[in-house]
């Protein structure tokens, strides 16, 4: 008797328990559902009022693409690389990175120890790349590749086109091609070859029977613009006039994240050795002659052809007019 009584008590208690569990589930369900609908309506209201969930003036939203500079010699590429890495985060270039830009620029002209970091003074580095030439503002491609490009928003390469492959195989990239007025650019290269690196002995000769060879003599890296970059799934090519470079720097300000510590540094003149235009034969020729030279340049170098085809189209970056920059900056 006693045992059947206690069995009833157990069954009663179990029933009470079961009810409590069902009740809890129902309440929980209702709470969840009302919470969900509240969240949904808040999201709708946000969308209506167009209020961002995160305050963008506090955080930073990376652009959907990364940017790259095809650093063709004598197109202000060093200035651009240097200035962007001084001002913005995650710029990676052989002429300087954002992360050590302060040490780079502060000690650059003082030849202090920070200028050439320990890595470049290592005997192994000296053996690999020769002494003294490499530093924070002249980073060997092997070091760039070892660091990797995973954290770069902007990459500047003074290298052959195949070096872009490891980047565009992984991420979409918008590559910027610096297109100067072609004959000024050619003269700038000739001057560099003759008076700075002293690789050639003679000036560009307007009377030479073979102008293709005269152009080749001065070529400092026109091959950095290569057909392998055309029609690549992940590569968007854009052109811009880099003279004066400030217009391009102002344009990139829309896409790159400002750094907490920005160094003000002096701009360098584009050519390491100034050249004297009146001593350059091309400027004493007829316009027809110069147009013919430009034609030869286009036919023999993709870089000049690409620039010609791109400038003035929707693929040219919309930089501010030259006059606007001149009045804003000195
Ligand atoms: C609440 O219960 C209903 C049915 O009664 C069910 O369709 C719904 O998925 C439940 N919600 C949650 C959040 O479990
Ligand atoms: C975002 O942050 C800025 C700076 O702190 C502030 O002035 C602004 O009111 C904020 N905007 C919103 C929508 O919270
Ligand atoms: C383009 O980039 C995507 C990743 O964004 C990658 O999966 C794809 O293989 C790349 N395509 C080419 C042709 O490199
Ligand atoms: C440029 O060259 C011309 C001719 O050789 C010379 O008369 C002139 O003084 C030079 N100008 C400069 C700024 O060196």
Short mmCIF file of C-alpha atoms and ligand atoms in Angstrom, two decimals:
data_model
loop_
_atom_site.label_atom_id
_atom_site.label_comp_id
_atom_site.label_asym_id
_atom_site.label_seq_id
_atom_site.Cartn_x
_atom_site.Cartn_y
_atom_site.Cartn_z
CA UNK A 1 0.00 0.00 0.00
CA UNK A 2 2.65 2.44 1.14
CA UNK A 3 4.65 1.70 -1.97
CA UNK A 4 1.77 2.40 -4.43
CA UNK A 5 1.17 5.67 -2.60
CA UNK A 6 4.76 6.76 -2.97
CA UNK A 7 4.61 5.69 -6.67
CA UNK A 8 1.68 8.10 -7.18
CA UNK A 9 3.67 10.89 -5.52
CA UNK A 10 6.59 10.21 -7.86
CA UNK A 11 4.31 10.23 -10.94
CA UNK A 12 2.69 13.47 -9.71
CA UNK A 13 6.06 15.11 -9.24
CA UNK A 14 7.22 13.96 -12.66
CA UNK A 15 4.06 15.41 -14.24
CA UNK A 16 4.67 18.75 -12.49
CA UNK A 17 8.25 18.70 -13.73
CA UNK A 18 7.18 17.97 -17.29
CA UNK A 19 4.70 20.83 -17.25
CA UNK A 20 7.35 23.18 -15.92
CA UNK A 21 9.71 22.18 -18.74
CA UNK A 22 7.01 22.66 -21.41
CA UNK A 23 6.12 26.03 -19.88
CA UNK A 24 9.77 27.08 -19.87
CA UNK A 25 10.13 26.10 -23.54
CA UNK A 26 7.05 28.08 -24.50
CA UNK A 27 8.24 31.17 -22.61
CA UNK A 28 11.75 30.82 -24.02
CA UNK A 29 10.33 30.42 -27.52
CA UNK A 30 8.18 33.56 -27.11
CA UNK A 31 11.12 35.56 -25.74
CA UNK A 32 13.33 34.43 -28.60
CA UNK A 33 10.73 35.22 -31.22
CA UNK A 34 9.92 38.66 -29.88
CA UNK A 35 13.67 39.37 -29.62
CA UNK A 36 14.15 38.28 -33.20
CA UNK A 37 11.35 40.44 -34.50
CA UNK A 38 12.63 43.40 -32.48
CA UNK A 39 16.11 42.94 -34.00
CA UNK A 40 14.59 42.68 -37.46
CA UNK A 41 12.58 45.85 -37.09
CA UNK A 42 15.63 47.73 -35.73
CA UNK A 43 17.60 46.61 -38.75
CA UNK A 44 14.78 47.81 -40.99
CA UNK A 45 14.70 51.18 -39.27
CA UNK A 46 18.48 51.48 -39.63
CA UNK A 47 18.23 50.72 -43.29
CA UNK A 48 15.46 53.28 -43.71
CA UNK A 49 17.41 56.02 -41.95
CA UNK A 50 20.62 54.91 -43.69
CA UNK A 51 22.50 54.95 -40.37
CA UNK A 52 25.67 52.83 -40.52
CA UNK A 53 25.90 50.08 -37.91
CA UNK A 54 29.50 51.05 -37.21
CA UNK A 55 30.59 54.65 -37.07
CA UNK A 56 32.97 54.81 -40.03
CA UNK A 57 34.75 57.82 -38.63
CA UNK A 58 35.95 55.58 -35.82
CA UNK A 59 36.75 52.35 -37.66
CA UNK A 60 38.29 51.84 -41.07
CA UNK A 61 36.73 49.96 -43.94
CA UNK A 62 39.24 48.51 -46.35
CA UNK A 63 38.47 48.99 -50.03
CA UNK A 64 37.32 45.90 -51.95
CA UNK A 65 40.44 45.91 -54.06
CA UNK A 66 44.11 46.43 -53.39
CA UNK A 67 46.06 48.96 -55.39
CA UNK A 68 49.38 48.67 -57.15
CA UNK A 69 51.84 51.00 -58.82
CA UNK A 70 53.79 49.77 -61.82
CA UNK A 71 56.88 51.77 -60.99
CA UNK A 72 58.37 52.61 -64.36
CA UNK A 73 61.61 54.53 -63.82
CA UNK A 74 61.52 58.34 -64.06
CA UNK A 75 57.79 58.67 -63.49
CA UNK A 76 57.93 60.02 -59.91
CA UNK A 77 57.45 56.47 -58.63
CA UNK A 78 59.95 56.88 -55.80
CA UNK A 79 58.21 60.07 -54.61
CA UNK A 80 54.82 58.41 -54.81
CA UNK A 81 55.97 55.31 -52.92
CA UNK A 82 57.71 57.44 -50.29
CA UNK A 83 54.91 59.95 -49.80
CA UNK A 84 52.12 57.36 -49.64
CA UNK A 85 54.03 55.21 -47.13
CA UNK A 86 54.66 58.29 -44.97
CA UNK A 87 51.01 59.21 -44.83
CA UNK A 88 48.99 56.02 -45.09
CA UNK A 89 48.83 52.57 -43.55
CA UNK A 90 49.77 49.31 -45.25
CA UNK A 91 51.74 50.69 -48.17
CA UNK A 92 54.31 48.12 -49.26
CA UNK A 93 56.92 49.14 -51.79
CA UNK A 94 60.54 48.55 -52.60
CA UNK A 95 61.04 52.28 -52.00
CA UNK A 96 59.53 52.03 -48.55
CA UNK A 97 56.90 50.52 -46.28
CA UNK A 98 54.42 52.30 -44.03
CA UNK A 99 55.37 50.43 -40.88
CA UNK A 100 58.95 51.71 -40.66
CA UNK A 101 58.54 54.97 -42.59
CA UNK A 102 59.30 57.15 -39.56
CA UNK A 103 62.67 55.52 -38.93
CA UNK A 104 63.36 55.57 -42.61
CA UNK A 105 62.75 59.27 -43.19
CA UNK A 106 64.06 60.63 -39.88
CA UNK A 107 67.46 59.12 -40.38
CA UNK A 108 67.67 59.04 -44.11
CA UNK A 109 70.00 61.94 -44.62
CA UNK A 110 71.83 61.60 -41.32
CA UNK A 111 72.95 58.06 -42.27
CA UNK A 112 72.05 57.00 -38.77
CA UNK A 113 71.91 53.32 -37.86
CA UNK A 114 68.12 53.19 -38.20
CA UNK A 115 68.31 54.04 -41.88
CA UNK A 116 69.90 50.73 -42.77
CA UNK A 117 68.25 48.26 -40.44
CA UNK A 118 70.05 45.33 -38.91
CA UNK A 119 68.57 42.95 -41.44
CA UNK A 120 70.31 44.70 -44.32
CA UNK A 121 73.59 44.84 -42.44
CA UNK A 122 73.55 41.11 -41.89
CA UNK A 123 76.49 39.40 -43.64
CA UNK A 124 74.06 37.16 -45.50
CA UNK A 125 72.24 40.18 -46.92
CA UNK A 126 75.52 41.80 -47.86
CA UNK A 127 76.55 38.64 -49.65
CA UNK A 128 73.23 38.38 -51.46
CA UNK A 129 72.78 41.95 -52.60
CA UNK A 130 76.14 43.62 -52.20
CA UNK A 131 77.09 46.11 -49.52
CA UNK A 132 75.57 49.44 -48.69
CA UNK A 133 72.97 49.71 -51.40
CA UNK A 134 69.97 48.22 -49.62
CA UNK A 135 68.09 49.90 -46.83
CA UNK A 136 64.58 50.69 -45.58
CA UNK A 137 63.93 52.74 -48.71
CA UNK A 138 65.42 50.19 -51.11
CA UNK A 139 64.04 46.84 -50.15
CA UNK A 140 65.17 43.85 -52.24
CA UNK A 141 62.37 41.89 -53.91
CA UNK A 142 63.42 38.76 -52.00
CA UNK A 143 62.74 40.54 -48.72
CA UNK A 144 59.41 41.85 -50.01
CA UNK A 145 58.40 38.33 -50.99
CA UNK A 146 59.53 36.92 -47.67
CA UNK A 147 57.41 39.51 -45.83
CA UNK A 148 54.50 38.67 -48.09
CA UNK A 149 51.72 40.94 -49.34
CA UNK A 150 48.84 39.74 -47.14
CA UNK A 151 48.65 42.98 -45.18
CA UNK A 152 49.18 45.44 -48.03
CA UNK A 153 46.50 47.84 -49.28
CA UNK A 154 48.92 49.39 -51.78
CA UNK A 155 51.92 47.75 -53.42
CA UNK A 156 54.61 49.50 -55.47
CA UNK A 157 56.91 47.33 -57.55
CA UNK A 158 59.94 48.43 -59.49
CA UNK A 159 60.17 44.95 -60.95
CA UNK A 160 59.38 42.77 -63.93
CA UNK A 161 55.68 42.07 -64.52
CA UNK A 162 55.82 38.44 -63.35
CA UNK A 163 56.28 39.71 -59.77
CA UNK A 164 52.62 40.77 -59.80
CA UNK A 165 51.55 37.18 -60.43
CA UNK A 166 51.75 36.01 -56.80
CA UNK A 167 49.48 38.94 -55.94
CA UNK A 168 46.80 38.78 -58.65
CA UNK A 169 46.58 34.99 -58.34
CA UNK A 170 45.25 35.60 -54.84
CA UNK A 171 43.43 38.93 -54.86
CA UNK A 172 41.90 41.40 -57.30
CA UNK A 173 44.24 44.35 -57.83
CA UNK A 174 43.92 47.69 -59.55
CA UNK A 175 47.27 48.51 -61.16
CA UNK A 176 48.16 52.12 -61.84
CA UNK A 177 50.39 52.91 -64.81
CA UNK A 178 52.18 56.28 -64.67
CA UNK A 179 52.01 57.95 -68.10
CA UNK A 180 54.17 61.04 -68.53
CA UNK A 181 54.44 63.02 -71.75
CA UNK A 182 56.49 60.44 -73.71
CA UNK A 183 59.39 62.56 -75.00
CA UNK A 184 60.00 64.25 -71.65
CA UNK A 185 59.98 60.80 -70.11
CA UNK A 186 62.46 59.50 -72.68
CA UNK A 187 64.81 62.44 -72.07
CA UNK A 188 64.55 61.92 -68.35
CA UNK A 189 65.63 58.29 -68.79
CA UNK A 190 68.51 59.27 -71.12
CA UNK A 191 69.73 61.82 -68.59
CA UNK A 192 69.56 59.25 -65.82
CA UNK A 193 71.49 56.65 -67.82
CA UNK A 194 74.18 59.10 -68.85
CA UNK A 195 74.63 61.40 -65.87
CA UNK A 196 73.54 59.36 -62.89
CA UNK A 197 74.24 55.64 -63.38
CA UNK A 198 76.64 56.49 -66.23
CA UNK A 199 75.68 53.43 -68.23
CA UNK A 200 75.72 55.32 -71.54
CA UNK A 201 78.30 57.83 -72.74
CA UNK A 202 76.38 59.75 -75.39
CA UNK A 203 73.22 61.82 -75.43
CA UNK A 204 70.19 60.75 -77.40
CA UNK A 205 71.18 61.28 -81.04
CA UNK A 206 68.39 62.71 -83.20
CA UNK A 207 70.40 62.07 -86.37
CA UNK A 208 71.06 58.40 -85.66
CA UNK A 209 69.89 56.14 -88.51
CA UNK A 210 68.28 53.77 -86.03
CA UNK A 211 66.02 55.63 -83.58
CA UNK A 212 64.79 52.33 -82.10
CA UNK A 213 68.32 51.75 -80.81
CA UNK A 214 68.55 55.28 -79.47
CA UNK A 215 65.38 54.66 -77.46
CA UNK A 216 66.66 51.29 -76.25
CA UNK A 217 69.90 52.90 -75.14
CA UNK A 218 67.98 55.04 -72.65
CA UNK A 219 65.37 52.45 -71.55
CA UNK A 220 65.47 52.08 -67.76
CA UNK A 221 62.60 49.64 -67.29
CA UNK A 222 59.88 50.11 -69.86
CA UNK A 223 59.41 46.34 -69.75
CA UNK A 224 57.77 46.66 -66.33
CA UNK A 225 54.58 47.22 -68.30
CA UNK A 226 54.14 43.80 -69.93
CA UNK A 227 51.47 42.04 -71.96
CA UNK A 228 51.09 39.43 -69.23
CA UNK A 229 49.19 42.09 -67.27
CA UNK A 230 46.65 42.66 -70.04
CA UNK A 231 43.37 40.73 -69.87
CA UNK A 232 44.08 39.19 -66.48
CA UNK A 233 40.97 38.18 -64.58
CA UNK A 234 42.05 39.89 -61.35
CA UNK A 235 43.92 42.85 -62.82
CA UNK A 236 42.28 46.17 -63.60
CA UNK A 237 44.68 48.53 -65.37
CA UNK A 238 44.38 52.28 -64.94
CA UNK A 239 46.59 55.09 -66.23
CA UNK A 240 47.37 58.51 -64.83
CA UNK A 241 49.67 61.45 -65.49
CA UNK A 242 52.12 61.51 -62.57
CA UNK A 243 53.32 65.07 -63.18
CA UNK A 244 53.07 66.78 -60.77
CA UNK A 245 52.74 63.79 -58.39
CA UNK A 246 50.65 65.68 -55.83
CA UNK A 247 47.50 65.15 -57.91
CA UNK A 248 47.86 61.40 -57.67
CA UNK A 249 48.65 61.56 -53.93
CA UNK A 250 45.48 63.60 -53.38
CA UNK A 251 43.49 61.07 -55.38
CA UNK A 252 44.76 58.07 -53.38
CA UNK A 253 43.79 59.87 -50.17
CA UNK A 254 40.22 58.66 -50.83
CA UNK A 255 41.26 55.00 -50.63
CA UNK A 256 44.07 54.65 -48.11
CA UNK A 257 43.88 54.84 -44.33
CA UNK A 258 45.68 57.84 -42.78
CA UNK A 259 48.44 56.93 -40.33
CA UNK A 260 48.48 57.98 -36.70
CA UNK A 261 52.00 59.36 -37.11
CA UNK A 262 52.55 61.09 -40.42
CA UNK A 263 55.92 62.52 -41.29
CA UNK A 264 56.24 65.67 -43.32
CA UNK A 265 59.12 65.09 -45.70
CA UNK A 266 60.60 67.13 -48.47
CA UNK A 267 59.74 66.16 -51.99
CA UNK A 268 62.73 65.24 -54.10
CA UNK A 269 63.27 66.57 -57.61
CA UNK A 270 62.35 63.86 -60.06
CA UNK A 271 65.78 63.54 -61.61
CA UNK A 272 68.75 62.95 -59.43
CA UNK A 273 70.69 65.17 -61.83
CA UNK A 274 68.87 68.10 -63.42
CA UNK A 275 68.90 68.10 -67.18
CA UNK A 276 69.24 71.02 -69.50
CA UNK A 277 66.49 70.99 -72.09
CA UNK A 278 68.29 73.32 -74.47
CA UNK A 279 71.03 70.70 -74.80
CA UNK A 280 68.56 67.98 -75.82
CA UNK A 281 68.28 67.68 -79.60
CA UNK A 282 64.66 66.49 -79.62
CA UNK A 283 63.36 69.93 -78.64
CA UNK A 284 65.09 71.51 -81.66
CA UNK A 285 63.36 69.18 -84.13
CA UNK A 286 60.04 69.77 -85.89
CA UNK A 287 56.82 68.64 -84.27
CA UNK A 288 56.40 66.18 -87.14
CA UNK A 289 59.75 64.64 -86.27
CA UNK A 290 58.78 64.34 -82.61
CA UNK A 291 55.43 62.77 -83.51
CA UNK A 292 57.31 60.23 -85.59
CA UNK A 293 59.58 59.47 -82.64
CA UNK A 294 56.56 58.98 -80.37
CA UNK A 295 55.10 56.64 -82.98
CA UNK A 296 58.30 54.55 -82.93
CA UNK A 297 58.19 54.51 -79.12
CA UNK A 298 54.60 53.20 -79.19
CA UNK A 299 55.35 50.55 -81.77
CA UNK A 300 58.31 49.19 -79.83
CA UNK A 301 57.23 49.54 -76.21
CA UNK A 302 53.89 48.39 -74.84
CA UNK A 303 54.22 50.94 -72.04
CA UNK A 304 53.89 53.89 -74.46
CA UNK A 305 51.18 52.19 -76.49
CA UNK A 306 49.16 51.38 -73.40
CA UNK A 307 49.47 54.97 -72.15
CA UNK A 308 48.38 56.36 -75.50
CA UNK A 309 45.37 54.05 -75.70
CA UNK A 310 44.37 54.61 -72.07
CA UNK A 311 44.77 58.37 -71.49
CA UNK A 312 41.56 60.25 -72.12
CA UNK A 313 39.36 57.16 -71.69
CA UNK A 314 37.36 56.09 -68.63
CA UNK A 315 40.43 54.05 -67.59
CA UNK A 316 42.37 57.20 -66.83
CA UNK A 317 42.20 57.99 -63.10
CA UNK A 318 40.13 61.15 -62.53
CA UNK A 319 42.86 63.31 -60.96
CA UNK A 320 42.29 66.97 -60.22
CA UNK A 321 43.37 69.37 -62.99
CA UNK A 322 47.00 70.55 -62.73
CA UNK A 323 45.97 74.16 -62.06
CA UNK A 324 43.87 73.15 -59.04
CA UNK A 325 46.85 71.46 -57.42
CA UNK A 326 49.26 74.29 -58.14
CA UNK A 327 47.05 76.76 -56.31
CA UNK A 328 46.57 74.45 -53.31
CA UNK A 329 50.09 73.22 -52.77
CA UNK A 330 53.49 74.58 -53.49
C1 LIG B 1 8.56 28.40 -31.50
O1 LIG B 1 7.55 27.50 -31.74
C2 LIG B 1 7.07 27.43 -33.06
C3 LIG B 1 5.93 26.44 -33.12
O2 LIG B 1 5.18 26.48 -31.99
C4 LIG B 1 8.17 27.02 -34.00
O3 LIG B 1 7.73 27.04 -35.36
C5 LIG B 1 9.31 27.97 -33.87
O4 LIG B 1 10.43 27.53 -34.65
C6 LIG B 1 9.75 28.06 -32.41
N1 LIG B 1 10.77 29.11 -32.30
C7 LIG B 1 11.96 28.90 -31.75
C8 LIG B 1 12.86 30.07 -31.71
O5 LIG B 1 12.29 27.81 -31.28
C1 LIG B 2 30.68 59.25 -35.30
O1 LIG B 2 31.84 59.68 -34.62
C2 LIG B 2 32.08 61.05 -34.75
C3 LIG B 2 33.44 61.35 -34.09
O2 LIG B 2 33.55 60.78 -32.84
C4 LIG B 2 30.93 61.85 -34.14
O3 LIG B 2 31.17 63.22 -34.31
C5 LIG B 2 29.65 61.46 -34.86
O4 LIG B 2 28.55 62.10 -34.26
C6 LIG B 2 29.43 59.96 -34.82
N1 LIG B 2 28.28 59.61 -35.63
C7 LIG B 2 27.37 58.70 -35.27
C8 LIG B 2 26.27 58.45 -36.26
O5 LIG B 2 27.40 58.14 -34.19
C1 LIG B 3 41.48 35.65 -58.88
O1 LIG B 3 41.33 35.80 -57.48
C2 LIG B 3 40.56 34.79 -56.86
C3 LIG B 3 40.42 35.14 -55.40
O2 LIG B 3 39.85 36.43 -55.25
C4 LIG B 3 41.21 33.46 -57.07
O3 LIG B 3 40.43 32.43 -56.50
C5 LIG B 3 41.40 33.19 -58.56
O4 LIG B 3 42.11 31.99 -58.75
C6 LIG B 3 42.16 34.34 -59.19
N1 LIG B 3 42.19 34.15 -60.64
C7 LIG B 3 43.32 34.11 -61.35
C8 LIG B 3 43.17 33.87 -62.81
O5 LIG B 3 44.43 34.25 -60.87
C1 LIG B 4 71.95 74.94 -70.81
O1 LIG B 4 72.78 74.72 -71.91
C2 LIG B 4 73.02 75.87 -72.71
C3 LIG B 4 73.81 75.43 -73.95
O2 LIG B 4 74.86 74.60 -73.60
C4 LIG B 4 73.74 76.92 -71.87
O3 LIG B 4 73.94 78.10 -72.63
C5 LIG B 4 72.88 77.23 -70.64
O4 LIG B 4 73.59 78.13 -69.79
C6 LIG B 4 72.55 75.96 -69.87
N1 LIG B 4 71.60 76.27 -68.82
C7 LIG B 4 71.75 75.83 -67.59
C8 LIG B 4 70.68 76.21 -66.62
O5 LIG B 4 72.69 75.14 -67.23
#
